[in-house]
Short mmCIF file of C-alpha atoms and ligand atoms in Angstrom, two decimals:
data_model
loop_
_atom_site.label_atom_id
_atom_site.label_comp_id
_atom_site.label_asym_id
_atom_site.label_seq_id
_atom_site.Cartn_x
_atom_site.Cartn_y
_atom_site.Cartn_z
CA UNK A 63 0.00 0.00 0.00
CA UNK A 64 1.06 3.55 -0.91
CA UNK A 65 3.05 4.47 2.16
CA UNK A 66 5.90 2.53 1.49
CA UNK A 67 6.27 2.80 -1.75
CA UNK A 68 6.31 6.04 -2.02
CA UNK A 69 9.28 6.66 0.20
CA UNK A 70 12.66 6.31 -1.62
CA UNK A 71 14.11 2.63 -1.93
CA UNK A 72 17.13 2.92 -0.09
CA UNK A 73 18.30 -0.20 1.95
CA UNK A 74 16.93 -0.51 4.86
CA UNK A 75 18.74 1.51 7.97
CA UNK A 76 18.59 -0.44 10.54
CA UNK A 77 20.02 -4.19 8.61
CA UNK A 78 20.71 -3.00 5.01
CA UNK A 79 24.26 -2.77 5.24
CA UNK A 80 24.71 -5.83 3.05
CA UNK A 81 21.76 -5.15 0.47
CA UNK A 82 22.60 -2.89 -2.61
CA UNK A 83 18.62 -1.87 -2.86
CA UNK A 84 15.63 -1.20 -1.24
CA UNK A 85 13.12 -4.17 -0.90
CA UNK A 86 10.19 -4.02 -3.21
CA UNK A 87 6.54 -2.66 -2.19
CA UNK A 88 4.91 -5.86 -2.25
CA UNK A 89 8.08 -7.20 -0.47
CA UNK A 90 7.82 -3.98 2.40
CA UNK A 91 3.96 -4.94 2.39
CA UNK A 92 4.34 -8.37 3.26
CA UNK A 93 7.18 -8.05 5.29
CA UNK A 94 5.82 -4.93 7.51
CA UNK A 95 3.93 -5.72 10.81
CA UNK A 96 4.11 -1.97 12.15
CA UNK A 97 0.35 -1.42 11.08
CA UNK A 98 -0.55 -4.14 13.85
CA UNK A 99 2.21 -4.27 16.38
CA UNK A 100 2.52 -0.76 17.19
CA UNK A 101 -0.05 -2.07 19.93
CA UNK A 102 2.94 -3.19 21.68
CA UNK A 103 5.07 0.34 22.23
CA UNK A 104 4.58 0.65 25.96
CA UNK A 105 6.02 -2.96 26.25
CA UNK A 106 8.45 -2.22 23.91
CA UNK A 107 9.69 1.00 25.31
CA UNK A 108 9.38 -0.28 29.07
CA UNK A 109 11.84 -3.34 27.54
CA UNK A 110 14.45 -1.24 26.28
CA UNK A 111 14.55 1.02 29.14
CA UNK A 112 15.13 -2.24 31.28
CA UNK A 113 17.74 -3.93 28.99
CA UNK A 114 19.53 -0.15 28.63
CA UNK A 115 19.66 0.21 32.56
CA UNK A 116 21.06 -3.21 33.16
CA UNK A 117 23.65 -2.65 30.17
CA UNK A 118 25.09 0.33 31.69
CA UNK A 119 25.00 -1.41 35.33
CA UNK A 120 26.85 -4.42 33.80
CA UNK A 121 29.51 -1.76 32.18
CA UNK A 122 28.36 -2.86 28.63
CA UNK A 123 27.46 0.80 27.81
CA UNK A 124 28.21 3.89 30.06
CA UNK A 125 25.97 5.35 31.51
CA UNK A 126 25.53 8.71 30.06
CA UNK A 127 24.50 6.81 26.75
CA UNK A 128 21.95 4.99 29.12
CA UNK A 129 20.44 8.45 30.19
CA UNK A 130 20.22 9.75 26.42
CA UNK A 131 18.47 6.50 25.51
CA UNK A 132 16.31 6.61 28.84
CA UNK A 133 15.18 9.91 28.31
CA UNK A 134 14.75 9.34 24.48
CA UNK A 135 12.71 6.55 25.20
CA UNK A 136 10.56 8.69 27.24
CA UNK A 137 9.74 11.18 24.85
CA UNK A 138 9.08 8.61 22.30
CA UNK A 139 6.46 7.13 24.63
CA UNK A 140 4.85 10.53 25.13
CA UNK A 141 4.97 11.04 21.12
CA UNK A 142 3.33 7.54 20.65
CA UNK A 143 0.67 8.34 23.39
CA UNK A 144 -0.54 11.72 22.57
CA UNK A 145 -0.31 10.70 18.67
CA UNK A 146 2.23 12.91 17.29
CA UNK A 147 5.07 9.70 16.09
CA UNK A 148 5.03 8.81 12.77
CA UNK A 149 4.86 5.96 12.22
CA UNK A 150 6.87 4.19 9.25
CA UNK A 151 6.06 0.94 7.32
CA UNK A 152 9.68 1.03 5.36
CA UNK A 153 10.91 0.72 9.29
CA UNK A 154 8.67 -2.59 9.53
CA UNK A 155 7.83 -3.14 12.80
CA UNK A 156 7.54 -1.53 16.05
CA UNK A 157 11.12 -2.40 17.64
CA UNK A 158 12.51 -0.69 14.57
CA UNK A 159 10.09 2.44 14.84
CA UNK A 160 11.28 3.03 18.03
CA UNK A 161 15.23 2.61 17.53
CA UNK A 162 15.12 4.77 14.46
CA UNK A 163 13.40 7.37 16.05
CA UNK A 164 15.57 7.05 19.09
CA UNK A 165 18.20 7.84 16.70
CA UNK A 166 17.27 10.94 15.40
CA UNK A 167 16.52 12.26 18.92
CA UNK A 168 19.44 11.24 20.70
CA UNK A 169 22.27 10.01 18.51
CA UNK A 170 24.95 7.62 18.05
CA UNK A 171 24.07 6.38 21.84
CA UNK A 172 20.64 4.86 20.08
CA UNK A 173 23.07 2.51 18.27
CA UNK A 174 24.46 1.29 21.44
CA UNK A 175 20.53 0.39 22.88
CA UNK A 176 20.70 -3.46 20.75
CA UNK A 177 24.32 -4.37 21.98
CA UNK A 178 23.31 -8.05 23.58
CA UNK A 179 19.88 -8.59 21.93
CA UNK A 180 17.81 -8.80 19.24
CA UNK A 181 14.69 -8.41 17.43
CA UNK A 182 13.46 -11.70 18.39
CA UNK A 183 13.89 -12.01 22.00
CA UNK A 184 12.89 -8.25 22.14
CA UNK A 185 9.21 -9.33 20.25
CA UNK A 186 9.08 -12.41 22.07
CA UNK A 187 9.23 -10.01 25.77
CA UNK A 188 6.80 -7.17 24.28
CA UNK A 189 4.16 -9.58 23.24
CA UNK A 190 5.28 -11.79 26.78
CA UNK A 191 4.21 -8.92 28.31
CA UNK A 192 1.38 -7.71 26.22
CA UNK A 193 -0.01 -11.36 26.85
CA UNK A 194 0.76 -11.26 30.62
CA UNK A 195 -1.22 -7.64 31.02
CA UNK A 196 -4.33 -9.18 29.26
CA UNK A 197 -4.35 -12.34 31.18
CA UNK A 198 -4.61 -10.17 34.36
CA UNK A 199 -7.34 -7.82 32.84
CA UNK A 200 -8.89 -11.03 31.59
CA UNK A 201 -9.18 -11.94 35.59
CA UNK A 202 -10.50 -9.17 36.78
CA UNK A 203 -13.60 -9.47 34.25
CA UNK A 204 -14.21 -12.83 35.15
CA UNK A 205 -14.34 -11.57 38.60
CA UNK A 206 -16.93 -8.52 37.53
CA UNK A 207 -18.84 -11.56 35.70
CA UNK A 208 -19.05 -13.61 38.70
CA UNK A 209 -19.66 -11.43 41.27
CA UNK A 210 -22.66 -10.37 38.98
CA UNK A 211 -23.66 -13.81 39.02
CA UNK A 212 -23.20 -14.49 42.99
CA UNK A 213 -25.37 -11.75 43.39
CA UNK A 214 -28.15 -13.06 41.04
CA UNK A 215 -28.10 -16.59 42.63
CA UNK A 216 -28.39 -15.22 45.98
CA UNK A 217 -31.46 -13.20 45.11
CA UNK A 218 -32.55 -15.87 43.62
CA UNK A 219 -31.76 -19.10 45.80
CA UNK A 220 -35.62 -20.04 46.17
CA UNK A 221 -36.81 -19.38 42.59
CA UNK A 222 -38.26 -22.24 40.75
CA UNK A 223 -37.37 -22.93 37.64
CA UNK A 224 -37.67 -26.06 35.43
CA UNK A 225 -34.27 -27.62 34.96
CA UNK A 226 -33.78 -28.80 31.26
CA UNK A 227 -31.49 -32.35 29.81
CA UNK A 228 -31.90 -32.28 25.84
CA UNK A 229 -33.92 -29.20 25.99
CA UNK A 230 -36.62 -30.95 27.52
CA UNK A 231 -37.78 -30.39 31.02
CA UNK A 232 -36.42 -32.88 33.61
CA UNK A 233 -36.48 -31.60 37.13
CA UNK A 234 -37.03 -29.02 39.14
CA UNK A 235 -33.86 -26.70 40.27
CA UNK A 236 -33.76 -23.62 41.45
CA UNK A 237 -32.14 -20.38 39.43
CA UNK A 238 -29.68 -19.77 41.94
CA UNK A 239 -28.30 -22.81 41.20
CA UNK A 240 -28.53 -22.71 37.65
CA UNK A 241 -26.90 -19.12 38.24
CA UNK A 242 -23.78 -20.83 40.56
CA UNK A 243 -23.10 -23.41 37.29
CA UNK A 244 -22.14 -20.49 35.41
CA UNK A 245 -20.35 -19.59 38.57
CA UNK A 246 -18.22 -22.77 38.39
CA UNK A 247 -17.33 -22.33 34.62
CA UNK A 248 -16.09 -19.38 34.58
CA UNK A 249 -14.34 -19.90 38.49
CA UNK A 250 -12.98 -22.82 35.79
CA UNK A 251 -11.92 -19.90 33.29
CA UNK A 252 -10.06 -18.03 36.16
CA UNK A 253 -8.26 -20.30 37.48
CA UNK A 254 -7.02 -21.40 33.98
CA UNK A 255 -5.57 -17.54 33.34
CA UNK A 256 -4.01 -17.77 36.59
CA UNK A 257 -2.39 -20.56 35.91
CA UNK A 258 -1.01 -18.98 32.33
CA UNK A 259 0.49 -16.28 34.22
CA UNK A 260 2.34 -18.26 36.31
CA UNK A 261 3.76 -20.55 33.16
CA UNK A 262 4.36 -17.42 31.42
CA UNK A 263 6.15 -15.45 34.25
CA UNK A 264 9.76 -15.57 32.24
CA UNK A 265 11.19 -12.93 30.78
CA UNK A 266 12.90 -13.67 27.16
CA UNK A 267 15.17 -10.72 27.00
CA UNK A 268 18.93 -11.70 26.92
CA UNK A 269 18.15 -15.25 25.02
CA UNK A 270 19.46 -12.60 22.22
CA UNK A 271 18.97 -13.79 18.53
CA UNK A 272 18.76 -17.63 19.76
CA UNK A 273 22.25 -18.61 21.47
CA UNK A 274 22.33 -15.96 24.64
CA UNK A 275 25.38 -13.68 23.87
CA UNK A 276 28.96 -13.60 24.90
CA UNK A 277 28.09 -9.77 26.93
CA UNK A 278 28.13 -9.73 30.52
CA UNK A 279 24.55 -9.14 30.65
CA UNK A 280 22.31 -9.55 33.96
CA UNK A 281 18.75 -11.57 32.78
CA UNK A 282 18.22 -12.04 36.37
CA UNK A 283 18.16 -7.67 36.70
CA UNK A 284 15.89 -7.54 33.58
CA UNK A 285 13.46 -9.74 34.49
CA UNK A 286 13.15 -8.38 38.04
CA UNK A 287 12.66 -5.02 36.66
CA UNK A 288 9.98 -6.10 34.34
CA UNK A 289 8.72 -7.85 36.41
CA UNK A 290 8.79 -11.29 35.86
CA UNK A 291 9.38 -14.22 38.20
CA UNK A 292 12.50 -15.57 36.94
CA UNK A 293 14.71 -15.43 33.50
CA UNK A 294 13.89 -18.13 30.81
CA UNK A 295 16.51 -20.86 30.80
CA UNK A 296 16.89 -21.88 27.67
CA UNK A 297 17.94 -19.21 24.92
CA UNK A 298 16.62 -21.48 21.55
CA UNK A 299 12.45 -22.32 23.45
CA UNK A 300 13.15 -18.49 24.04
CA UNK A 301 12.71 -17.39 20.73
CA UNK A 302 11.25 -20.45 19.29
CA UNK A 303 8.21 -20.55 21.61
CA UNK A 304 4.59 -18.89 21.53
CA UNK A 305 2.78 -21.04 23.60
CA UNK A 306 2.21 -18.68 26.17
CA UNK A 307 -0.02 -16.90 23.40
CA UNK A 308 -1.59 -19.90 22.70
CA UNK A 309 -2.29 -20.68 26.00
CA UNK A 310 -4.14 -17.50 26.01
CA UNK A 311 -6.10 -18.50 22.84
CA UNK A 312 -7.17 -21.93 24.21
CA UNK A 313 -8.36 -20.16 27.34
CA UNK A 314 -10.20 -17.41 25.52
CA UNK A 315 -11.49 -20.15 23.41
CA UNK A 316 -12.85 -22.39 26.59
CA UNK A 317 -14.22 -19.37 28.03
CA UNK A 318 -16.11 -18.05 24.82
CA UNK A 319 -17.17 -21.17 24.93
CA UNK A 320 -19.19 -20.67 28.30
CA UNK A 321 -20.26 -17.69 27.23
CA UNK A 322 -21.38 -18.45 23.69
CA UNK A 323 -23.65 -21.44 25.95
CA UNK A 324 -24.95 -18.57 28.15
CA UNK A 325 -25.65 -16.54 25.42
CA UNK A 326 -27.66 -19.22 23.75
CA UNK A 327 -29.61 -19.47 27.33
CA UNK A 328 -30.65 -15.89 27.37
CA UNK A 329 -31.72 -16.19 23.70
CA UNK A 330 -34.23 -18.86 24.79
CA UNK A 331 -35.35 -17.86 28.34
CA UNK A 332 -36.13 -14.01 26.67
CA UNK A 333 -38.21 -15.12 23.88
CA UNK A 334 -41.97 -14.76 24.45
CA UNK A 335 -42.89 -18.15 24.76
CA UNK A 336 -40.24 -18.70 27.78
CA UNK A 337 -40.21 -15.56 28.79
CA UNK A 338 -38.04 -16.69 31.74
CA UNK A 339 -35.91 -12.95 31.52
CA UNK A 340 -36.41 -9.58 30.29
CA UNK A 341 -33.51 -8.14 29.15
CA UNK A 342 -33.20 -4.34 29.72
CA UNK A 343 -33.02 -2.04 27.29
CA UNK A 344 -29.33 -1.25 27.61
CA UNK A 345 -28.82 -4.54 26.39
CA UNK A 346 -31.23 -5.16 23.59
CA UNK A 347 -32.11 -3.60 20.30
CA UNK A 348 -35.43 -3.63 18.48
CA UNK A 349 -36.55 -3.87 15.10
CA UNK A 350 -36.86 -1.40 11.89
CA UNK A 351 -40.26 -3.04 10.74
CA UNK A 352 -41.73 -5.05 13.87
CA UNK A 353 -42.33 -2.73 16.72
CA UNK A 354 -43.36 -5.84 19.30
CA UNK A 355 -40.19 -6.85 19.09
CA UNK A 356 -36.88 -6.17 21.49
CA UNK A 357 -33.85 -8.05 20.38
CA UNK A 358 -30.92 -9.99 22.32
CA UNK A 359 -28.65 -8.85 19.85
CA UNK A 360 -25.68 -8.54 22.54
CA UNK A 361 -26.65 -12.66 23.56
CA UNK A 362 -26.59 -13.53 19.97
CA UNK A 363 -22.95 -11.50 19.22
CA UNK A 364 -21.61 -12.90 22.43
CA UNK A 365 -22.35 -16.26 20.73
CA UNK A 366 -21.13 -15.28 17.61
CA UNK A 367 -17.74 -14.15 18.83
CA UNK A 368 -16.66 -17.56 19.90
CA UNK A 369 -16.18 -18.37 16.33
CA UNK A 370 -13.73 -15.71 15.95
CA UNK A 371 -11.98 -16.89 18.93
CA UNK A 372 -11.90 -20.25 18.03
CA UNK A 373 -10.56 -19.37 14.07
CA UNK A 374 -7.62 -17.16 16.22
CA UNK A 375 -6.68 -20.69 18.30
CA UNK A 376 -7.06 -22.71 15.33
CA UNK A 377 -5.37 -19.97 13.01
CA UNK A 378 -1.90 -19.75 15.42
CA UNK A 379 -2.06 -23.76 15.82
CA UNK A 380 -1.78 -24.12 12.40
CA UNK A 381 1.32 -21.48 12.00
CA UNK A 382 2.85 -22.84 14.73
CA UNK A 383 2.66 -26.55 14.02
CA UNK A 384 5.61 -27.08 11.49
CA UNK A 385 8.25 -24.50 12.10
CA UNK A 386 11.63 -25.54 12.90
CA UNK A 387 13.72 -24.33 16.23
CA UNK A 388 14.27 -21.24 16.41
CA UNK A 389 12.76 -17.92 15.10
CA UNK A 390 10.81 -17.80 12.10
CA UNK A 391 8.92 -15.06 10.13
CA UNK A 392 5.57 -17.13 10.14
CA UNK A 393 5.56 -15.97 14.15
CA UNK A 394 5.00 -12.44 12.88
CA UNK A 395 1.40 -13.72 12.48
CA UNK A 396 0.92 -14.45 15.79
CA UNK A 397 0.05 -11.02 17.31
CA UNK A 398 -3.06 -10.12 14.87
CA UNK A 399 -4.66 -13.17 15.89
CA UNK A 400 -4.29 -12.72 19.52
CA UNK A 401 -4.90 -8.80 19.92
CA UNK A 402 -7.87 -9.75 17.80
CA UNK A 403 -9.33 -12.53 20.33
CA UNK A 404 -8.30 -10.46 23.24
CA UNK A 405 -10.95 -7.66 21.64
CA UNK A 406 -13.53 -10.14 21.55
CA UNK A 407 -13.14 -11.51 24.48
CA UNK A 408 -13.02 -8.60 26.48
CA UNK A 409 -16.27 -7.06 24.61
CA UNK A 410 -17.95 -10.62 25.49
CA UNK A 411 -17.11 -10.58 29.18
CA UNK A 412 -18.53 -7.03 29.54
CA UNK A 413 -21.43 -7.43 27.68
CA UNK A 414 -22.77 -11.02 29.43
CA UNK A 415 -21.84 -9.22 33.21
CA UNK A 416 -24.24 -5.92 31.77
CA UNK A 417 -26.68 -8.53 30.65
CA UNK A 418 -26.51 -10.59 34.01
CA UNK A 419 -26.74 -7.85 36.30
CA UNK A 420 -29.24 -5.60 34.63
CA UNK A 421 -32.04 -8.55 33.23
CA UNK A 422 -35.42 -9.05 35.10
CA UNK A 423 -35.88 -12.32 36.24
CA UNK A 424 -39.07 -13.44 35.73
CA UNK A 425 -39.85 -15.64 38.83
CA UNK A 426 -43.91 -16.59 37.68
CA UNK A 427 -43.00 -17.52 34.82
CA UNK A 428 -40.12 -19.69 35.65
CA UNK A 429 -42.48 -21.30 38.13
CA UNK A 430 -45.08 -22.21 35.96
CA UNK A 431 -42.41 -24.02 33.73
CA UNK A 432 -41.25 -25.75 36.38
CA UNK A 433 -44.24 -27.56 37.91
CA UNK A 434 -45.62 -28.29 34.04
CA UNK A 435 -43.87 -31.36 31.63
CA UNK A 436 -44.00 -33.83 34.49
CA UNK A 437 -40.71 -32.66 35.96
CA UNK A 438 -41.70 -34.11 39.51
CA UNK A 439 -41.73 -37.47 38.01
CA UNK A 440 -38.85 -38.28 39.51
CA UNK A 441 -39.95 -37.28 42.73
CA UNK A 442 -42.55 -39.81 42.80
CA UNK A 443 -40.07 -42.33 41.93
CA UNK A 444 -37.73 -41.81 44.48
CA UNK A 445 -40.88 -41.42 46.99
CA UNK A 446 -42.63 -45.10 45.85
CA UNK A 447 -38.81 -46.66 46.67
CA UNK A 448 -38.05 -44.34 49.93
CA UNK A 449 -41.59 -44.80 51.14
CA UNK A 450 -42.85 -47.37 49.55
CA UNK A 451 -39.97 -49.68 49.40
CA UNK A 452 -40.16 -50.66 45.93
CA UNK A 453 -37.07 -50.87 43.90
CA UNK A 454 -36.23 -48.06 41.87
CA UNK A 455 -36.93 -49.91 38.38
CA UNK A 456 -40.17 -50.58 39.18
CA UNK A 457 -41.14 -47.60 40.83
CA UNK A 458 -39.92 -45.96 37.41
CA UNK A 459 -42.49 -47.85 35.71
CA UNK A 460 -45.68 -47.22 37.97
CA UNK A 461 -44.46 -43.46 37.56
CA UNK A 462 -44.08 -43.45 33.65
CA UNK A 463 -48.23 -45.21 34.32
CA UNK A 464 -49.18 -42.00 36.20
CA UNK A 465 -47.04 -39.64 33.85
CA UNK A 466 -49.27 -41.57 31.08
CA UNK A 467 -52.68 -41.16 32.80
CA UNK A 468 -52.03 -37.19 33.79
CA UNK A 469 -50.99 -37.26 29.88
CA UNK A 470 -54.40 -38.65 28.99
CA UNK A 471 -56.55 -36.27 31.69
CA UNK A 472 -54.49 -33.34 30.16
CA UNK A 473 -53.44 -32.75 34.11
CA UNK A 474 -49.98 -32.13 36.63
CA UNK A 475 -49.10 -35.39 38.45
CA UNK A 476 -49.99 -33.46 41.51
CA UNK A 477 -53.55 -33.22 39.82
CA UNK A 478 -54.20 -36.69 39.51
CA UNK A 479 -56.48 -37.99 42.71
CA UNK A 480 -55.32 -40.67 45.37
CA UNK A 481 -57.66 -42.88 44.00
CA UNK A 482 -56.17 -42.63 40.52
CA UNK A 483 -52.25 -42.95 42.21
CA UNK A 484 -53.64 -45.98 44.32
CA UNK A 485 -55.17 -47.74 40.99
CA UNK A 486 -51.60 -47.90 39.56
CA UNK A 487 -50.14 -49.05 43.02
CA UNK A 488 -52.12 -49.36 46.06
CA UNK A 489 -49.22 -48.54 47.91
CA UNK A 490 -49.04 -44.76 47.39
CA UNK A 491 -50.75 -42.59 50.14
CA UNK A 492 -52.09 -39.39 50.19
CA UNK A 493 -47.98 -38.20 51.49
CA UNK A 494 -47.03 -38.89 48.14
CA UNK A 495 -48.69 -34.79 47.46
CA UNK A 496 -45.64 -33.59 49.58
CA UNK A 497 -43.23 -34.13 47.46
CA UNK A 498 -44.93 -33.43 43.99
CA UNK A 499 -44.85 -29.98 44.08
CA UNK A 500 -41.78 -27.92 42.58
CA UNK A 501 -40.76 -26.39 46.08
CA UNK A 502 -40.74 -29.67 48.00
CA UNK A 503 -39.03 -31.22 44.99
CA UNK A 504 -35.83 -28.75 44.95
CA UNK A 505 -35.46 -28.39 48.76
CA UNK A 506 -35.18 -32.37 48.62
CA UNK A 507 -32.36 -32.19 46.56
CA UNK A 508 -30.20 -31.84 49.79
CA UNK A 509 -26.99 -33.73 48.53
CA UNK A 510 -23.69 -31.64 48.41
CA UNK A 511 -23.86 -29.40 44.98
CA UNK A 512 -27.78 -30.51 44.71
CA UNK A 513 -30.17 -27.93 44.14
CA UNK A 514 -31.90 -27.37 47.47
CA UNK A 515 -32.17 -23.50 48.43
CA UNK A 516 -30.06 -24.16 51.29
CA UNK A 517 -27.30 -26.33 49.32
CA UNK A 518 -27.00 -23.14 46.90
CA UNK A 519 -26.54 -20.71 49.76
CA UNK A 520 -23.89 -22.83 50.97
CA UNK A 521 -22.49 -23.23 47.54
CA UNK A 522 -22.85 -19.00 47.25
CA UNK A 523 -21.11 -18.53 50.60
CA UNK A 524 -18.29 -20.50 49.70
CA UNK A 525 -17.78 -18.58 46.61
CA UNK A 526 -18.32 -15.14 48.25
CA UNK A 527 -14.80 -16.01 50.29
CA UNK A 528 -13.13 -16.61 47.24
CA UNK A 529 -14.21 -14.12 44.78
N1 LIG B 161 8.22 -8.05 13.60
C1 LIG B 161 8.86 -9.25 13.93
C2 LIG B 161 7.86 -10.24 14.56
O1 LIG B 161 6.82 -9.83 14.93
C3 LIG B 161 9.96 -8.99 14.92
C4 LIG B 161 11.05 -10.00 14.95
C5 LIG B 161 11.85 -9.95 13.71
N2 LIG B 161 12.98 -10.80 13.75
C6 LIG B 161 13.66 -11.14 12.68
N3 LIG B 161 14.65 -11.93 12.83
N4 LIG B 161 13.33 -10.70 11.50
O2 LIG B 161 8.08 -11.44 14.66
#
């Protein structure tokens, strides 16, 4: 595209010392990754101020060059942040943006800034630490998104609601507990970018170009000051390795996941015929023609999202999966696909805790679900072999007899009379009606993780202390 090739093909300035001419403008196109990884200049400034510092402490450079290039650096930063730097597609990527402009504001001691290191364990740190930074803001959302969600459940801890296998009603649970599931997932989620910032907590600078370098150069300084746990230890994974980012993509991918699942849920429970939620307004849209209708178009993007996730996961896989030790080009292609996912997922996470926290739960309606489609069948079961002392097969067969017979009256189980229940098995007694309505159903449901109001409070509590 025209920027570079309108500029005057010289070799390049920062490696062109062995190349007569300029590369070509399809050649500077391809090649050029500023237009995407200028994303990364506050990692990439905050780098070269470490390595600089620990150069001049090590007595690699002196240490007025280490001021010029400090202080250079700085104004660069503020020129990046308040938009004034040009930036320059000829200069290809970020690192080089920065040096060259270093350069022309402070001088020869910008040439000293890339004694004992190179492009590649510089990009591997600035997108390290790009990664790291999202991981952690990655956390904190989860932590909006479940808070949201504790404080749904708990609100809701008593609300019936019909509980669902194959889409089809099953048994009775409560919201609150359907609320904590979510709860767990994305607890799961957390705990998985926790995790990836602890694998990732290395810093690559000093692993140089792949083979470390022959300077007397401190990693152990460098990575304190960026603050990462320890140095890498070997120079070659160093360079070679994005699986930090791709632990990142796999996460975002298992967590769109959850959310693209949640999404669906709110799709369902807000259409009329549920109408288990209203969402508000600040999270729905309506329509050009149909004035009835209100939209969950943030439900249905959250959903779609996951397929860009899962293309960015699937897309760095694939560029990843045949490339010999160490550095190759190909890893340029990394960043695009992350910052992309990282967009997404972000957006996602906001947009499902807004949803969560602002929809109206609509506890009637829920209800009503929940004692229709049989879904204390089970109830009876478990009744005719607690009670009863039948065994559970064939108290699963006199229930699917009254399921049939409330079928055929077009009547709740709890409908049917005694005299019907004792026709099927003379057994049943007029106790059985305790336990076939929805409330008695969940607050049986007393087993550790079960639905009973009083399980989910516990299950909310313990939650609360770790969220
Ligand atoms: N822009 C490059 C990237 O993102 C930086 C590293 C370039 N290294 C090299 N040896 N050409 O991967």
């Amino acid at each position: 595209m025209a920027d570079g090739s309108s500029e005057t093909k010289s070799s390049n300035q920062m490696w062109g010392g062995r190349f007569a001419s300029g590369p070509d403008a399809i050649m500077e196109e391809i090649n050029a990754s500023i237009d995407f990884d200028k994303k990364l200049y506050a990692q990439d400034i905050r780098g070269s101020i470490a390595h600089a510092t620990m150069l001049a402490h090590q007595g690699i450079i002196s240490a007025e060059d280490k001021d010029k290039i400090v202080h250079g650096l700085g104004t660069i930063l503020s020129e990046i942040e308040s938009g004034t730097f040009e930036f320059s597609r000829r200069l290809e990527d970020i690192h080089m943006n920065v040096e060259a402009r270093l350069a022309a504001l402070v001088g020869p001691a910008a040439g000293r800034l890339h004694t004992a290191r190179s492009r590649n364990d510089q990009v591997a740190l600035d997108f390290r630490l790009w990664v790291k930074e999202e991981l952690q803001k990655t956390e904190k959302a989860l932590t909006a998104l479940i808070a949201a969600f504790l404080d749904r459940a708990e609100e809701h801890a008593d609300t019936v609601m019909p509980g669902f296998t194959h889409l089809q009603t099953a048994q009775p649970v409560t919201f609150g507990h359907h609320c904590m599931a979510y709860v767990e997932m994305f607890g799961r989620d957390r705990s998985r970018v926790r995790h990836a910032i602890e694998h990732m907590d290395e810093s690559p600078i000093g692993a140089a170009a792949l083979a470390g370098t022959g300077f007397p150069i401190d990693r152990h300084m460098t990575a304190k000051a960026l603050g990462f746990r320890e140095p890498t230890r070997n120079s070659i994974d160093t360079v070679s390795d994005r699986d930090f980012a791709l632990e990142f993509l796999s996460i975002a991918a298992i967590a769109a996941t959850h959310l693209s699942r949640l999404a669906e849920e709110i799709v369902i429970w807000s259409t009329p015929q549920f109408g288990f939620i209203r969402l508000s307004d600040a999270f729905s849209t309506g329509s050009s023609i149909m004035p009835q209708k209100k939209n969950p178009d943030a439900a249905e993007l959250v959903r779609a999202k996951t397929g860009r996730i899962n293309g960015s996961l699937i897309a760095l896989l694939t560029v990843m999966k045949g490339l010999p030790l160490a550095y190759s080009k190909d890893m340029q292609e990394d960043k695009e696909q992350v910052f992309d996912a990282a967009e997404s997922l972000e957006l996602a996470i906001a947009a499902m805790t807004g949803m969560v926290r602002d929809m109206t739960v609509r506890a009637d309606r829920m209800k009503a679900a929940a004692g229709s489609g049989y879904s204390t069948a089970t109830d009876l079961a478990d009744w005719l072999v607690r009670e009863a002392g039948l065994p559970f097969r064939d108290a699963h067969h006199v229930t699917g007899r009254a399921v049939a017979l409330a079928e055929q009256r077009g009547c709740d189980l709890s409908e049917l009379s005694l005299a019907d229940l004792q026709a099927i098995n003379p057994a049943i007694t007029d106790k059985v009606f305790d336990v076939l309505t929805v409330e008695a159903s969940v607050a049986s449901r007393t087993s550790f993780g079960g639905t009973a109001p009083a399980e989910v409070r516990k299950q909310i509590a313990w939650w609360r202390a770790r969220n």
